[in-house]
Coordinates of N, CA and C in Angstrom, one line a residue:
X269 N -14.3 9.9 12.5 CA -14.1 8.4 12.8 C -13.3 8.0 11.3
X270 N -14.0 8.8 10.2 CA -13.8 7.9 8.9 C -12.4 8.1 8.7
X271 N -12.0 9.4 9.0 CA -10.6 9.8 8.6 C -9.6 8.8 9.5
X272 N -9.7 8.6 10.7 CA -9.0 7.4 11.6 C -9.2 6.0 10.8
X273 N -10.4 5.6 10.8 CA -10.6 4.4 9.8 C -9.6 4.0 8.9
X274 N -9.7 5.4 7.8 CA -9.0 5.3 6.7 C -7.3 5.2 7.1
X275 N -7.1 5.8 7.9 CA -5.7 6.0 8.1 C -4.9 4.7 8.8
X276 N -5.9 4.2 9.8 CA -5.7 2.7 10.3 C -5.4 1.7 9.2
X277 N -6.6 1.7 8.3 CA -6.4 0.5 7.3 C -5.6 1.0 6.2
X278 N -5.0 2.1 6.0 CA -3.7 2.6 5.4 C -2.3 1.8 5.9
X279 N -2.3 2.0 7.3 CA -1.1 1.7 8.1 C -1.2 0.3 7.8
X280 N -2.5 -0.6 8.0 CA -2.4 -2.0 7.9 C -1.7 -2.4 6.7
X281 N -2.5 -2.1 5.7 CA -2.0 -2.2 4.5 C -0.5 -2.3 4.0
X282 N -0.2 -1.0 4.6 CA 1.4 -0.8 4.5 C 2.3 -1.8 5.1
X283 N 1.6 -2.2 6.6 CA 2.2 -3.0 7.2 C 2.6 -4.3 6.5
X284 N 1.3 -4.9 5.8 CA 1.5 -5.9 4.9 C 2.2 -6.0 3.9
X285 N 2.3 -4.8 3.3 CA 3.2 -4.8 2.1 C 4.8 -4.9 2.6
X286 N 4.9 -4.3 3.7 CA 6.4 -4.4 4.3 C 6.8 -5.9 4.6
X287 N 5.7 -6.4 5.1 CA 6.0 -8.0 5.6 C 6.2 -8.7 4.5
X288 N 5.5 -8.4 3.3 CA 5.8 -9.4 2.0 C 7.2 -8.8 1.5
X289 N 7.4 -7.7 1.5 CA 9.0 -7.4 1.0 C 10.0 -7.8 1.7
X290 N 9.8 -8.0 3.1 CA 10.9 -8.3 3.5 C 10.9 -10.1 3.8
X291 N 9.9 -10.6 3.4 CA 9.6 -12.0 3.0 C 10.3 -12.2 1.7
X292 N 10.2 -11.3 0.8 CA 10.7 -11.6 -0.6 C 12.2 -11.5 -0.3
X293 N 12.7 -10.5 0.4 CA 14.1 -10.2 0.7 C 15.1 -11.4 1.5
X294 N 14.2 -12.0 2.3 CA 14.6 -13.1 3.0 C 15.0 -14.5 2.2
X295 N 13.7 -14.4 1.3 CA 13.8 -15.7 0.3 C 15.3 -15.8 -0.6
X296 N 15.2 -14.4 -1.1 CA 16.2 -14.1 -2.2 C 17.7 -14.3 -1.6
X297 N 17.5 -13.7 -0.1 CA 18.9 -13.9 0.6 C 19.1 -15.5 0.8
X298 N 18.1 -16.2 1.0 CA 18.5 -17.6 1.5 C 18.7 -18.5 0.0
X299 N 18.1 -18.1 -0.7 CA 18.2 -19.0 -2.1 C 19.6 -18.6 -2.5
X300 N 20.2 -17.3 -2.4 CA 21.2 -16.8 -2.9 C 22.6 -17.6 -2.1
X301 N 22.3 -17.6 -0.7 CA 23.2 -18.3 0.3 C 23.3 -19.7 -0.1
X302 N 22.2 -20.2 -0.1 CA 22.2 -21.8 -0.3 C 22.6 -22.4 -1.9
X303 N 22.5 -21.4 -2.8 CA 23.0 -21.9 -4.1 C 24.4 -21.4 -4.8
X304 N 24.3 -20.0 -4.8 CA 25.8 -19.6 -5.3 C 26.6 -19.1 -4.2
X305 N 26.1 -19.0 -2.9 CA 26.9 -18.5 -1.9 C 27.0 -17.2 -1.8
X306 N 26.2 -16.6 -2.1 CA 26.1 -14.9 -2.0 C 24.9 -14.6 -1.4
X307 N 25.3 -13.6 -0.4 CA 23.9 -13.4 0.7 C 23.8 -11.8 0.3
X308 N 22.6 -11.3 0.8 CA 22.4 -10.1 0.9 C 23.2 -9.6 2.1
X309 N 23.8 -8.4 2.0 CA 24.4 -7.8 3.2 C 23.5 -6.9 4.1
X310 N 23.4 -7.3 5.4 CA 22.3 -6.5 6.4 C 20.9 -7.0 6.0
X311 N 20.9 -8.5 5.7 CA 19.3 -9.1 5.4 C 18.8 -9.1 7.2
X312 N 19.7 -9.3 8.2 CA 19.1 -9.8 9.4 C 18.6 -8.4 9.8
X313 N 19.4 -7.4 9.5 CA 19.0 -5.9 10.4 C 17.8 -5.5 9.7
X314 N 17.8 -5.7 8.2 CA 16.6 -5.2 7.6 C 15.4 -6.0 8.1
X315 N 15.3 -7.3 8.0 CA 14.3 -7.9 8.5 C 13.9 -7.4 10.1
X316 N 15.0 -7.2 11.2 CA 14.5 -7.0 12.4 C 13.7 -5.6 12.1
X317 N 14.3 -4.7 11.5 CA 13.8 -3.3 11.4 C 12.3 -3.1 11.0
X318 N 12.2 -3.8 9.8 CA 10.8 -3.9 9.1 C 10.0 -4.7 9.8
X319 N 10.2 -5.7 10.6 CA 9.1 -6.5 11.4 C 8.6 -5.5 12.8
X320 N 9.7 -4.8 13.3 CA 9.3 -4.0 14.2 C 8.3 -2.7 13.7
X321 N 8.6 -2.2 12.5 CA 7.6 -1.4 11.9 C 6.5 -1.7 11.6
X322 N 6.3 -3.2 11.0 CA 5.2 -3.4 10.7 C 4.0 -3.8 12.0
X323 N 5.1 -4.2 12.9 CA 3.9 -4.0 14.1 C 3.6 -3.1 14.6
X324 N 4.2 -2.0 14.4 CA 3.8 -0.9 14.9 C 2.9 -0.3 14.0
X325 N 2.9 -0.6 12.6 CA 1.8 -0.4 11.6 C 0.5 -0.9 11.8
X326 N 0.7 -2.1 12.5 CA -0.6 -2.8 12.5 C -1.4 -2.4 13.9
X327 N -0.8 -1.9 14.7 CA -1.3 -1.5 15.9 C -2.8 -0.5 15.7
X328 N -2.6 0.7 15.0 CA -3.7 1.6 14.9 C -5.0 0.4 14.3
X329 N -4.8 -0.5 13.6 CA -5.9 -1.5 13.0 C -6.7 -2.4 14.0
X330 N -5.5 -2.9 14.8 CA -6.3 -3.7 16.1 C -6.5 -2.7 17.0
X331 N -6.2 -1.7 17.5 CA -6.8 -0.9 18.4 C -8.4 -0.4 17.9
X332 N -8.6 0.0 16.6 CA -9.9 0.4 16.0 C -10.8 -0.7 16.2
X333 N -10.1 -2.1 15.7 CA -11.1 -3.2 15.7 C -11.3 -4.0 17.0
X334 N -10.8 -3.2 17.8 CA -10.6 -3.8 19.2 C -9.9 -5.4 19.4
X335 N -9.0 -5.5 18.6 CA -8.3 -6.5 18.7 C -7.4 -7.0 19.5
X336 N -7.0 -5.8 20.2 CA -5.9 -6.1 21.2 C -6.1 -6.8 22.2
X337 N -5.5 -7.6 22.9 CA -5.7 -8.4 24.1 C -6.5 -7.4 25.2
X338 N -7.3 -8.0 25.7 CA -8.0 -7.5 26.9 C -8.2 -8.2 28.0
X339 N -7.8 -7.9 29.2 CA -7.7 -8.9 30.3 C -9.0 -8.4 31.3
X340 N -9.9 -9.3 31.3 CA -11.1 -8.7 31.9 C -11.2 -9.6 33.1
X341 N -10.2 -10.1 33.5 CA -10.7 -10.9 34.9 C -10.8 -10.1 36.1
X342 N -10.3 -8.8 36.2 CA -10.5 -7.8 37.2 C -11.6 -7.2 37.3
X343 N -12.2 -6.9 35.8 CA -13.3 -6.0 35.7 C -14.4 -6.7 34.9
X344 N -14.5 -8.0 35.0 CA -16.0 -8.7 34.5 C -17.0 -8.1 35.3
X345 N -17.1 -7.9 36.6 CA -18.0 -7.5 37.4 C -18.4 -6.0 37.3
X346 N -17.5 -5.2 36.8 CA -17.6 -4.0 36.7 C -18.7 -3.2 36.0
X347 N -19.1 -2.1 36.2 CA -20.2 -1.6 35.2 C -19.7 -1.2 33.6
X348 N -20.5 -1.2 33.0 CA -20.0 -0.8 31.6 C -19.5 0.7 31.3
X349 N -19.8 1.7 32.4 CA -19.2 3.0 32.4 C -17.8 2.8 32.8
X350 N -17.7 2.0 33.6 CA -16.4 1.6 34.2 C -15.2 1.0 33.2
X351 N -15.9 0.0 32.6 CA -15.2 -0.7 31.6 C -14.5 0.3 30.7
X352 N -15.7 1.3 30.0 CA -15.4 2.2 29.0 C -14.5 3.4 29.7
X353 N -14.4 3.6 30.6 CA -13.3 4.7 31.2 C -12.1 3.9 31.1
X354 N -12.0 2.5 31.6 CA -10.7 2.0 31.7 C -10.2 1.6 30.2
X355 N -11.2 1.4 29.1 CA -10.9 1.3 27.8 C -10.3 2.6 27.1
X356 N -10.8 3.5 27.5 CA -10.3 5.0 27.1 C -8.8 5.0 27.9
X357 N -8.6 4.5 29.1 CA -7.4 4.8 29.6 C -6.5 4.1 29.1
X358 N -6.8 2.7 28.7 CA -5.8 1.9 27.8 C -5.4 2.6 26.6
X359 N -6.1 3.1 25.8 CA -6.0 3.7 24.3 C -5.0 5.0 24.6
X360 N -5.2 5.5 25.9 CA -4.5 6.8 25.9 C -3.0 6.3 26.4
X361 N -3.0 5.0 27.3 CA -1.4 4.7 27.6 C -0.9 4.3 26.2
X362 N -1.7 3.7 25.2 CA -1.1 3.0 24.0 C -0.6 4.1 23.5
X363 N -1.6 5.1 23.1 CA -1.0 6.4 22.5 C 0.1 7.0 23.0
X364 N 0.2 7.5 24.2 CA 1.3 7.7 24.8 C 2.5 7.0 24.5
X365 N 2.6 5.5 24.7 CA 3.8 4.8 24.3 C 4.0 4.9 22.8
X366 N 3.2 5.2 22.0 CA 3.5 5.2 20.7 C 4.2 6.5 20.2
X367 N 3.7 7.6 20.8 CA 4.5 8.8 20.6 C 5.8 8.7 21.3
X368 N 5.9 8.3 22.1 CA 7.3 7.9 23.1 C 8.4 7.1 22.0
X369 N 7.8 6.1 21.2 CA 8.4 5.2 20.3 C 8.6 6.3 19.1
X370 N 7.9 6.9 18.7 CA 8.1 7.7 17.7 C 9.0 8.8 17.7
X371 N 8.9 9.6 19.0 CA 10.2 10.2 19.4 C 11.7 9.8 19.2
X372 N 11.6 8.8 20.1 CA 12.7 8.2 20.2 C 13.1 7.4 19.0
X373 N 12.7 6.9 18.2 CA 12.9 6.4 16.8 C 13.4 7.9 15.9
X374 N 12.8 8.7 15.8 CA 12.9 9.7 15.0 C 14.3 10.7 15.5
X375 N 14.7 10.6 17.1 CA 16.0 10.9 17.5 C 17.0 10.1 17.0
X376 N 16.8 8.7 17.0 CA 17.7 7.6 16.8 C 18.2 7.5 15.2
X377 N 17.2 8.1 14.5 CA 17.1 8.1 13.1 C 18.2 9.3 12.6
X378 N 17.8 10.5 13.3 CA 18.7 11.8 13.2 C 20.1 11.5 13.5
X379 N 20.3 10.7 14.6 CA 21.8 10.3 15.0 C 22.5 9.6 14.0
X380 N 22.0 8.4 13.6 CA 22.3 7.7 12.5 C 22.5 8.5 11.3
X381 N 22.1 9.3 10.9 CA 22.0 10.2 9.7 C 23.2 11.0 9.8
X382 N 23.3 11.8 11.2 CA 24.4 12.7 11.0 C 25.6 11.8 11.3
X383 N 25.6 10.7 11.8 CA 27.0 9.9 12.0 C 27.6 9.3 10.7

C-alpha cells in the first residue's frame, strides 16, 4: 500500500505541475495576444490535452483518499460488507476504464507519431 500511495502522490504532484505549466502558457499567450499581437500556436490544443492528462493523473489520489463522488442513496441501508463489495466493484470498473483510456491514448499517439 505504501508503494501505491507514493505513486498516487507522485501522480497528483505531476498533475499539479502540469496545471501550473499550462496556466503559465495560457497567461503568456494571452499577454502576447493582447499586448504585441503575437500568440502561441496551438495553445488551445495544449490546454485541452494537458487538462485531460491532469484530470487522469489526479484520479489515483482521489481514489486512494476516497474523494470520488459516492452516491449512497440506494446503499444507505445496506450492510458494511455489501458497501465494501460495491466499493471494490467501483474501483475495478474505474481501473478498467483507465486501462481502456491508456490503451486508446497509446494507439492514438502511435498513429499520430507515424503520420
